[in-house]
CSV table of C-alpha atoms in Angstrom, one decimal:
chain,number,residue,atom,x,y,z
A,1,MET,CA,23.0,-45.3,-50.5
A,2,LYS,CA,21.2,-43.4,-53.4
A,3,PHE,CA,22.3,-40.3,-55.3
A,4,THR,CA,19.3,-38.4,-53.4
A,5,GLN,CA,20.9,-39.8,-50.2
A,6,PHE,CA,24.6,-38.8,-51.0
A,7,LEU,CA,23.2,-35.5,-52.0
A,8,LYS,CA,22.1,-35.0,-48.4
A,9,THR,CA,25.1,-35.0,-46.5
A,10,LYS,CA,27.6,-32.5,-45.2
A,11,GLY,CA,30.0,-32.4,-47.8
A,12,ALA,CA,27.7,-32.4,-51.1
A,13,ILE,CA,25.6,-29.5,-49.1
A,14,ALA,CA,28.5,-27.4,-48.5
A,15,SER,CA,29.8,-28.0,-51.8
A,16,ILE,CA,26.7,-27.1,-53.5
A,17,PHE,CA,26.2,-24.1,-51.2
A,18,MET,CA,30.1,-22.3,-51.7
A,19,GLY,CA,29.4,-23.2,-55.8
A,20,ILE,CA,26.4,-20.9,-55.4
A,21,PHE,CA,27.9,-18.3,-52.9
A,22,TYR,CA,31.2,-18.0,-55.3
A,23,ALA,CA,29.3,-17.6,-58.1
A,24,VAL,CA,27.1,-15.0,-56.6
A,25,ALA,CA,29.6,-13.2,-54.7
A,26,MET,CA,32.1,-13.3,-57.6
A,27,LEU,CA,30.2,-11.6,-60.3
A,28,GLY,CA,28.0,-9.4,-57.7
A,29,ILE,CA,31.4,-7.8,-56.6
A,30,PHE,CA,33.3,-8.2,-59.7
A,31,ILE,CA,30.5,-6.6,-62.2
A,32,PRO,CA,29.4,-3.7,-60.5
A,33,GLY,CA,32.8,-2.7,-59.3
A,34,TYR,CA,34.5,-2.9,-62.8
A,35,SER,CA,31.6,-1.0,-64.1
A,36,ALA,CA,33.3,2.2,-62.5
A,37,ILE,CA,35.8,1.8,-65.7
A,38,PRO,CA,34.9,4.0,-67.4
A,39,ASN,CA,32.1,5.7,-66.2
A,40,ASN,CA,33.9,7.2,-63.4
A,41,VAL,CA,37.0,8.5,-65.2
A,42,ASP,CA,35.4,12.0,-64.3
A,43,GLN,CA,36.4,11.3,-60.6
A,44,MET,CA,40.5,11.2,-61.3
A,45,PRO,CA,42.0,14.5,-60.2
A,46,ILE,CA,44.0,16.8,-62.7
A,47,ALA,CA,45.9,19.7,-62.7
A,48,MET,CA,46.5,22.3,-65.1
A,49,VAL,CA,49.6,24.7,-64.7
A,50,ASN,CA,49.2,28.2,-67.3
A,51,ASP,CA,52.8,29.8,-66.5
A,52,ASP,CA,51.9,31.6,-70.0
A,53,THR,CA,50.4,35.2,-69.8
A,54,GLY,CA,50.0,35.3,-73.2
A,55,GLN,CA,47.3,35.0,-75.9
A,56,TYR,CA,47.6,31.4,-76.6
A,57,GLY,CA,48.1,30.5,-73.2
A,58,THR,CA,45.1,31.8,-71.8
A,59,MET,CA,42.9,31.0,-74.6
A,60,ILE,CA,44.0,27.0,-74.3
A,61,SER,CA,43.8,26.8,-70.5
A,62,GLU,CA,40.2,28.1,-70.7
A,63,GLN,CA,39.2,26.0,-73.7
A,64,LEU,CA,40.5,22.9,-72.0
A,65,ALA,CA,39.0,23.5,-68.6
A,66,GLU,CA,35.9,23.3,-70.7
A,67,LYS,CA,36.2,20.4,-72.7
A,68,LEU,CA,38.4,17.9,-70.2
A,69,PRO,CA,36.0,15.2,-69.1
A,70,PHE,CA,37.1,16.0,-65.5
A,71,LYS,CA,34.7,17.4,-62.9
A,72,GLU,CA,37.2,19.3,-61.2
A,73,ILE,CA,41.1,20.7,-62.5
A,74,GLU,CA,43.0,22.1,-60.0
A,75,THR,CA,44.5,25.3,-61.1
A,76,GLY,CA,46.2,27.0,-58.2
A,77,LEU,CA,49.4,24.8,-58.4
A,78,THR,CA,52.7,25.8,-59.4
A,79,ASN,CA,54.9,23.5,-61.7
A,80,LYS,CA,56.6,21.9,-59.2
A,81,GLN,CA,53.7,21.5,-56.4
A,82,ALA,CA,52.0,19.8,-59.0
A,83,THR,CA,54.6,17.5,-59.9
A,84,GLU,CA,55.1,16.6,-56.5
A,85,GLN,CA,51.9,15.6,-56.4
A,86,LEU,CA,51.6,13.7,-59.5
A,87,GLU,CA,54.6,11.6,-57.7
A,88,LYS,CA,52.6,10.7,-55.1
A,89,ASN,CA,49.7,9.7,-56.9
A,90,MET,CA,47.5,12.4,-55.8
A,91,LEU,CA,47.0,13.7,-59.4
A,92,ALA,CA,46.4,11.5,-62.7
A,93,LEU,CA,47.5,14.3,-65.1
A,94,VAL,CA,49.5,17.5,-64.9
A,95,ILE,CA,48.9,19.5,-67.7
A,96,HIS,CA,51.6,22.4,-68.0
A,97,ILE,CA,51.5,25.7,-70.4
A,98,PRO,CA,55.4,26.9,-70.3
A,99,GLU,CA,56.1,30.9,-69.5
A,100,THR,CA,57.0,31.3,-73.4
A,101,PHE,CA,54.1,29.5,-75.0
A,102,SER,CA,52.8,31.9,-76.7
A,103,ALA,CA,56.0,34.1,-77.6
A,104,ASP,CA,57.1,30.7,-79.6
A,105,MET,CA,53.9,30.2,-81.1
A,106,GLN,CA,53.9,34.0,-82.2
A,107,ASN,CA,57.7,33.3,-83.5
A,108,GLY,CA,56.9,30.0,-84.9
A,109,GLU,CA,59.4,28.2,-82.5
A,110,THR,CA,59.7,24.5,-83.3
A,111,SER,CA,60.0,23.8,-79.6
A,112,SER,CA,56.9,25.5,-78.5
A,113,SER,CA,55.1,22.5,-77.0
A,114,ILE,CA,52.4,22.1,-73.9
A,115,ASP,CA,53.7,19.4,-71.5
A,116,PHE,CA,51.4,16.5,-70.3
A,117,LYS,CA,53.0,14.6,-67.2
A,118,THR,CA,51.8,11.2,-66.3
A,119,ASN,CA,53.0,8.7,-63.7
A,120,GLY,CA,53.8,5.2,-64.7
A,121,ALA,CA,53.5,3.9,-61.2
A,122,SER,CA,50.1,4.1,-60.7
A,123,SER,CA,46.8,2.0,-61.6
A,124,THR,CA,46.9,0.6,-65.0
A,125,VAL,CA,43.7,2.5,-65.9
A,126,VAL,CA,44.9,5.8,-65.0
A,127,SER,CA,48.1,5.3,-67.3
A,128,SER,CA,46.1,4.0,-70.3
A,129,THR,CA,43.4,6.2,-69.9
A,130,MET,CA,45.8,9.1,-69.5
A,131,THR,CA,47.4,8.4,-72.3
A,132,SER,CA,44.1,8.3,-74.6
A,133,ILE,CA,42.9,11.6,-73.4
A,134,VAL,CA,46.5,13.2,-74.0
A,135,ASN,CA,46.2,12.2,-77.6
A,136,GLN,CA,42.4,13.4,-78.2
A,137,ILE,CA,43.4,16.9,-76.3
A,138,ASN,CA,46.8,17.2,-79.0
A,139,THR,CA,44.3,16.6,-81.6
A,140,GLN,CA,41.9,18.9,-80.8
A,141,LEU,CA,44.7,21.6,-80.1
A,142,SER,CA,46.0,20.8,-83.4
A,143,ASN,CA,42.8,21.7,-85.0
A,144,GLN,CA,42.2,24.7,-83.0
A,145,LEU,CA,45.7,26.1,-84.2
A,146,SER,CA,44.9,25.5,-87.7
A,147,THR,CA,45.6,28.2,-90.5
A,148,GLN,CA,42.3,29.7,-90.2
A,149,SER,CA,41.7,30.2,-86.3
A,150,ALA,CA,45.6,30.9,-85.8
A,151,GLN,CA,44.9,33.8,-88.4
A,152,GLY,CA,41.6,35.0,-87.0
A,153,VAL,CA,43.2,34.7,-83.3
A,154,LEU,CA,46.3,37.1,-85.1
A,155,MET,CA,44.2,39.7,-86.8
A,156,ASN,CA,42.0,40.6,-83.9
A,157,LEU,CA,45.4,41.4,-82.6
A,158,ASN,CA,45.4,44.1,-85.1
A,159,ILE,CA,48.1,42.1,-87.0
A,160,PRO,CA,47.8,42.7,-90.9
A,161,GLU,CA,46.3,40.1,-92.5
A,162,ALA,CA,49.4,39.2,-95.0
A,163,GLN,CA,51.2,39.2,-92.0
A,164,ALA,CA,48.9,37.0,-90.3
A,165,THR,CA,48.5,34.5,-92.9
A,166,GLU,CA,52.2,33.9,-92.6
A,167,MET,CA,52.4,33.9,-89.1
A,168,ALA,CA,49.7,31.4,-89.0
A,169,GLU,CA,51.2,28.6,-91.0
A,170,MET,CA,54.3,28.8,-89.3
A,171,ILE,CA,51.9,28.3,-86.0
A,172,GLU,CA,50.3,25.4,-87.4
A,173,THR,CA,53.8,23.3,-87.6
A,174,ALA,CA,55.0,24.9,-84.6
A,175,TYR,CA,52.8,22.8,-81.9
A,176,VAL,CA,53.8,19.9,-80.5
A,177,GLY,CA,51.9,18.0,-77.5
A,178,ASN,CA,55.0,16.8,-75.3
A,179,MET,CA,54.2,13.4,-73.7
A,180,VAL,CA,55.9,12.9,-70.3
A,181,THR,CA,56.0,10.0,-68.2
A,182,ILE,CA,57.7,10.1,-64.8
A,183,ASN,CA,58.6,6.5,-63.2
A,184,GLU,CA,58.0,4.8,-66.3
A,185,VAL,CA,57.3,0.6,-65.6
A,186,PRO,CA,59.5,-1.4,-67.6
A,187,ALA,CA,58.1,-2.7,-70.5
A,188,GLY,CA,55.8,-6.1,-70.2
A,189,MET,CA,52.2,-6.7,-68.4
A,190,HIS,CA,53.8,-8.6,-65.8
A,191,ASN,CA,55.6,-5.9,-64.2
A,192,ASN,CA,52.9,-3.5,-64.5
A,193,MET,CA,51.1,-6.3,-62.0
A,194,LEU,CA,54.0,-7.4,-60.2
A,195,PRO,CA,52.9,-5.3,-56.9
A,196,MET,CA,49.0,-6.9,-57.3
A,197,PHE,CA,50.9,-10.3,-57.9
A,198,LEU,CA,52.9,-10.2,-55.2
A,199,THR,CA,50.3,-9.0,-52.6
A,200,MET,CA,47.7,-11.7,-54.0
A,201,ALA,CA,50.0,-14.5,-53.2
A,202,GLY,CA,50.9,-13.4,-49.8
A,203,TYR,CA,47.2,-12.8,-49.1
A,204,THR,CA,45.6,-16.0,-50.3
A,205,GLY,CA,48.7,-17.7,-49.0
A,206,ALA,CA,48.0,-16.3,-45.2
A,207,MET,CA,44.2,-16.6,-45.8
A,208,ILE,CA,44.5,-20.4,-46.1
A,209,GLY,CA,46.9,-20.6,-43.7
A,210,ALA,CA,45.0,-18.8,-41.2
A,211,MET,CA,42.2,-21.4,-41.7
A,212,GLN,CA,44.7,-24.3,-41.3
A,213,LEU,CA,46.4,-22.6,-38.3
A,214,VAL,CA,43.3,-22.3,-36.5
A,215,ALA,CA,42.0,-25.7,-37.1
A,216,ALA,CA,45.2,-26.7,-35.4
A,217,PHE,CA,44.5,-23.9,-32.6
A,218,ARG,CA,41.5,-25.9,-31.8
A,219,GLU,CA,42.2,-29.5,-32.1
A,220,SER,CA,45.3,-28.3,-29.3
A,221,ARG,CA,43.0,-27.1,-27.3
A,222,GLY,CA,43.8,-29.0,-23.5
A,223,LYS,CA,47.3,-29.8,-24.5
A,224,ALA,CA,48.8,-26.6,-23.9
A,225,SER,CA,47.1,-22.9,-22.5
A,226,LYS,CA,45.3,-21.1,-25.0
A,227,THR,CA,47.9,-18.3,-24.4
A,228,ARG,CA,50.6,-20.8,-25.7
A,229,LEU,CA,48.5,-22.2,-28.4
A,230,PHE,CA,48.0,-18.6,-29.7
A,231,LEU,CA,51.3,-18.0,-29.7
A,232,TYR,CA,52.5,-20.9,-31.4
A,233,VAL,CA,50.1,-19.8,-33.8
A,234,GLN,CA,51.6,-16.6,-34.8
A,235,LEU,CA,55.2,-18.3,-34.7
A,236,THR,CA,54.4,-20.6,-36.8
A,237,ALA,CA,52.7,-18.2,-39.3
A,238,LEU,CA,55.8,-16.0,-39.3
A,239,LEU,CA,58.2,-18.7,-39.8
A,240,ILE,CA,55.4,-19.8,-43.1
A,241,ALA,CA,55.7,-15.8,-43.7
A,242,VAL,CA,59.7,-15.7,-44.0
A,243,VAL,CA,60.3,-19.1,-46.1
A,244,SER,CA,57.3,-18.5,-48.5
A,245,SER,CA,58.3,-14.7,-48.7
A,246,VAL,CA,62.1,-15.7,-49.9
A,247,ILE,CA,60.6,-18.4,-52.3
A,248,GLY,CA,58.2,-15.9,-53.5
A,249,VAL,CA,60.2,-12.9,-54.7
A,250,SER,CA,62.7,-15.6,-55.8
A,251,VAL,CA,60.3,-16.5,-58.4
A,252,ALA,CA,59.6,-13.3,-59.4
A,253,TYR,CA,62.7,-12.5,-60.0
A,254,LEU,CA,63.1,-15.3,-62.6
A,255,VAL,CA,60.8,-13.7,-64.9
A,256,SER,CA,61.4,-9.9,-63.9
A,257,SER,CA,64.8,-9.1,-62.0
A,258,HIS,CA,64.9,-5.6,-59.7
A,259,GLY,CA,68.4,-5.6,-58.9
A,260,ALA,CA,70.2,-7.7,-55.8
A,261,GLU,CA,69.9,-4.8,-53.8
A,262,MET,CA,66.1,-4.8,-54.1
A,263,PHE,CA,65.5,-8.3,-52.9
A,264,ALA,CA,66.1,-8.2,-49.4
A,265,GLY,CA,63.8,-5.1,-48.9
A,266,LEU,CA,60.8,-6.8,-51.4
A,267,ALA,CA,61.4,-10.2,-49.1
A,268,ALA,CA,60.9,-8.1,-46.0
A,269,GLN,CA,57.7,-6.4,-47.1
A,270,GLN,CA,56.2,-9.8,-48.4
A,271,VAL,CA,56.6,-11.0,-44.6
A,272,LEU,CA,55.1,-7.8,-43.4
A,273,ASN,CA,52.2,-8.7,-45.8
A,274,TYR,CA,52.2,-12.4,-45.1
A,275,MET,CA,51.6,-11.4,-41.1
A,276,VAL,CA,49.2,-8.8,-41.8
A,277,CYS,CA,47.0,-10.4,-44.1
A,278,PHE,CA,47.1,-13.5,-42.0
A,279,ASN,CA,46.0,-12.0,-39.0
A,280,PHE,CA,43.5,-10.1,-40.8
A,281,THR,CA,41.8,-13.0,-42.6
A,282,ALA,CA,41.8,-14.8,-38.9
A,283,ILE,CA,39.5,-12.8,-37.3
A,284,THR,CA,36.3,-14.1,-38.7
A,285,ILE,CA,38.2,-17.7,-38.5
A,286,PHE,CA,38.4,-17.4,-34.8
A,287,LEU,CA,35.5,-16.0,-34.0
A,288,LEU,CA,33.3,-18.4,-36.5
A,289,GLY,CA,35.4,-21.1,-36.9
A,290,GLU,CA,35.5,-22.6,-40.5
A,291,GLY,CA,32.7,-20.8,-41.4
A,292,GLY,CA,34.9,-17.7,-41.6
A,293,MET,CA,35.9,-18.4,-44.5
A,294,VAL,CA,32.7,-17.7,-46.2
A,295,LEU,CA,33.2,-14.0,-45.5
A,296,ASN,CA,36.8,-14.1,-46.2
A,297,LEU,CA,36.0,-15.0,-49.7
A,298,PRO,CA,33.9,-12.1,-50.7
A,299,ILE,CA,36.2,-9.8,-48.4
A,300,LEU,CA,39.1,-11.1,-50.4
A,301,LEU,CA,37.3,-10.1,-53.8
A,302,ILE,CA,36.2,-6.7,-52.8
A,303,GLN,CA,40.1,-6.0,-52.2
A,304,THR,CA,40.8,-7.4,-55.3
A,305,LEU,CA,39.0,-4.4,-56.8
A,306,ALA,CA,39.8,-2.1,-54.1
A,307,ASN,CA,43.8,-2.5,-53.8
A,308,GLY,CA,44.3,0.2,-56.3
A,309,ALA,CA,46.6,-1.8,-58.8
A,310,THR,CA,43.4,-1.5,-61.4
A,311,MET,CA,41.9,1.8,-60.6
A,312,PRO,CA,42.5,4.4,-58.1
A,313,ARG,CA,40.6,5.3,-55.0
A,314,GLU,CA,38.8,8.2,-56.9
A,315,MET,CA,37.1,6.2,-59.5
A,316,MET,CA,35.8,3.6,-57.2
A,317,TYR,CA,32.2,3.0,-55.7
A,318,LEU,CA,32.0,4.0,-52.2
A,319,PRO,CA,31.7,0.3,-50.9
A,320,TYR,CA,35.0,-0.3,-52.5
A,321,GLU,CA,36.8,2.8,-51.4
A,322,TRP,CA,35.4,2.6,-48.2
A,323,MET,CA,37.1,-1.0,-48.2
A,324,SER,CA,40.5,0.5,-49.3
A,325,TYR,CA,41.2,2.1,-46.4
A,326,ILE,CA,41.0,-0.7,-44.3
A,327,SER,CA,42.4,-3.0,-47.0
A,328,PRO,CA,45.9,-4.5,-46.5
A,329,MET,CA,46.0,-5.3,-49.9
A,330,TYR,CA,45.7,-1.7,-51.3
A,331,TYR,CA,48.7,-0.4,-48.9
A,332,SER,CA,50.7,-3.7,-50.0
A,333,VAL,CA,50.0,-2.8,-53.6
A,334,GLN,CA,50.9,1.1,-53.4
A,335,ALA,CA,54.1,0.0,-51.0
A,336,TYR,CA,55.4,-2.4,-53.8
A,337,MET,CA,54.7,0.6,-56.4
A,338,ALA,CA,56.4,2.8,-54.8
A,339,ASN,CA,59.2,0.4,-54.0
A,340,LEU,CA,59.3,-1.0,-57.4
A,341,TYR,CA,58.7,2.0,-59.8
A,342,GLY,CA,58.2,5.2,-57.9
A,343,SER,CA,60.0,7.8,-56.3
A,344,VAL,CA,58.3,8.7,-53.4
A,345,SER,CA,59.2,6.7,-50.1
A,346,ALA,CA,57.0,3.4,-49.5
A,347,GLU,CA,57.1,4.0,-45.7
A,348,PRO,CA,53.8,5.5,-45.4
A,349,PHE,CA,52.1,2.6,-47.0
A,350,GLN,CA,54.0,0.2,-44.7
A,351,VAL,CA,53.0,1.9,-41.8
A,352,MET,CA,49.5,1.9,-42.4
A,353,MET,CA,49.8,-2.1,-43.2
A,354,ALA,CA,51.4,-2.4,-39.6
A,355,THR,CA,48.7,-0.2,-38.2
A,356,ILE,CA,46.1,-2.5,-39.6
A,357,GLY,CA,48.2,-5.7,-38.7
A,358,GLY,CA,48.6,-4.7,-35.3
A,359,ALA,CA,44.9,-3.5,-34.6
A,360,ALA,CA,43.9,-7.2,-36.3
A,361,LEU,CA,46.5,-8.9,-34.0
A,362,ILE,CA,44.8,-7.3,-31.0
A,363,ILE,CA,41.2,-8.4,-32.2
A,364,ASN,CA,42.5,-11.8,-32.4
A,365,ILE,CA,43.7,-11.7,-28.8
A,366,LEU,CA,40.5,-10.3,-27.8
A,367,ILE,CA,38.3,-13.2,-29.4
A,368,VAL,CA,40.0,-16.0,-28.1
A,369,ALA,CA,40.7,-14.0,-24.4
A,370,LEU,CA,36.8,-13.6,-24.5
A,371,PHE,CA,34.9,-15.9,-26.8
A,372,HIS,CA,37.4,-19.4,-26.4
A,373,LYS,CA,36.6,-20.9,-22.9
A,374,PRO,CA,39.6,-22.2,-21.5
A,375,VAL,CA,40.6,-25.9,-21.3
A,376,PRO,CA,42.2,-27.0,-18.2
A,377,VAL,CA,45.7,-28.8,-19.1
A,378,ALA,CA,46.1,-30.6,-16.0
A,379,GLU,CA,43.4,-32.7,-16.8
A,380,THR,CA,44.6,-34.3,-19.8
A,381,GLU,CA,47.9,-34.7,-18.2
A,382,ALA,CA,46.5,-36.5,-15.4
A,383,LYS,CA,44.7,-38.5,-18.1
A,384,THR,CA,48.0,-39.5,-19.6
A,385,GLU,CA,49.5,-40.2,-16.3
A,386,THR,CA,46.8,-42.4,-15.6
A,387,VAL,CA,46.6,-44.6,-18.2
A,388,PRO,CA,50.1,-46.8,-17.3
A,389,ALA,CA,49.3,-46.6,-14.0
A,390,SER,CA,46.2,-48.6,-14.2
A,391,ALA,CA,47.9,-50.6,-16.8
A,392,GLU,CA,51.0,-51.5,-14.2
A,393,ILE,CA,48.1,-52.7,-11.7
A,394,THR,CA,46.5,-54.6,-14.1
A,395,VAL,CA,49.4,-56.4,-15.0
């Protein structure tokens, strides 16, 4: 066989196609998707709560509203409401100017500060970006509250110049920017990325499992009814889900322990993750056979960006944002984030995962019912019975 003939074989052609397709798909999805960082930082929702009715609170809140790199800043919330939304990752940053801020600044109180609250149990870009922005804000505030500017403000309030100068020096050293992080994630990138790692492990295993089990389903046609074979596929997937989830979470615990009391809950969530992802990825394979994997690859790559581990929905470009609403990976990552590090319930995300899994299961049932022609089991059984009978006659 010549090399040119080998290149024309089915395996060589498929390999060439997949090599080109995977490179184009990966680069064509990842590069535009990640360009949202930092282009879409201004899309992140933040809130500013000004409880101070004095000169400084009003002045600082107005100037921050003009200078902060965000399109919309929520100002109609109380500190409690803003903190609750921050816990749910509905906000990326809460700036709180306390009620006594102006009075503390004028009196030179060393306790005077502005609170900048972030949520550690959020996308990696959010926590790192907010920290950087808060540092810039504090630098600007320190400059703004320098001796000269503070003296000018005080003199505008008809305070004598000598007294204003003395008070300005006190003000310059009184301001402290207070960075508050709720739901802090333990140190180490492996802890920050654990929700995504658990989700990816379940998804990729389920995708490959779907390809193999649907192939077994097709090969076994005629040996049992398609209804029974479909049930066998689901039961086998469930068995794999339980075993692989316990082993997978155990491996995660070898590196990053989260307490024995959480093990069962994490393993159960991983089982749910596997089954949902299994039926989600099986749709294209039941419909198109092995060719369904060609579609599953770009869908997987899009979800890698749209799962919320790296960037929040608000920063995603529209195709990725749309995918996040039907993505099992997105809700899995958010559920793991809530269970591992958050202070809110993971139940809403788990319910959404179950809903997507249920819809995918129904779609697979319809595909098998409508597009897979039944193969009579009786014919196969009759053939297996005829062989020994004819053999006896021959003997």
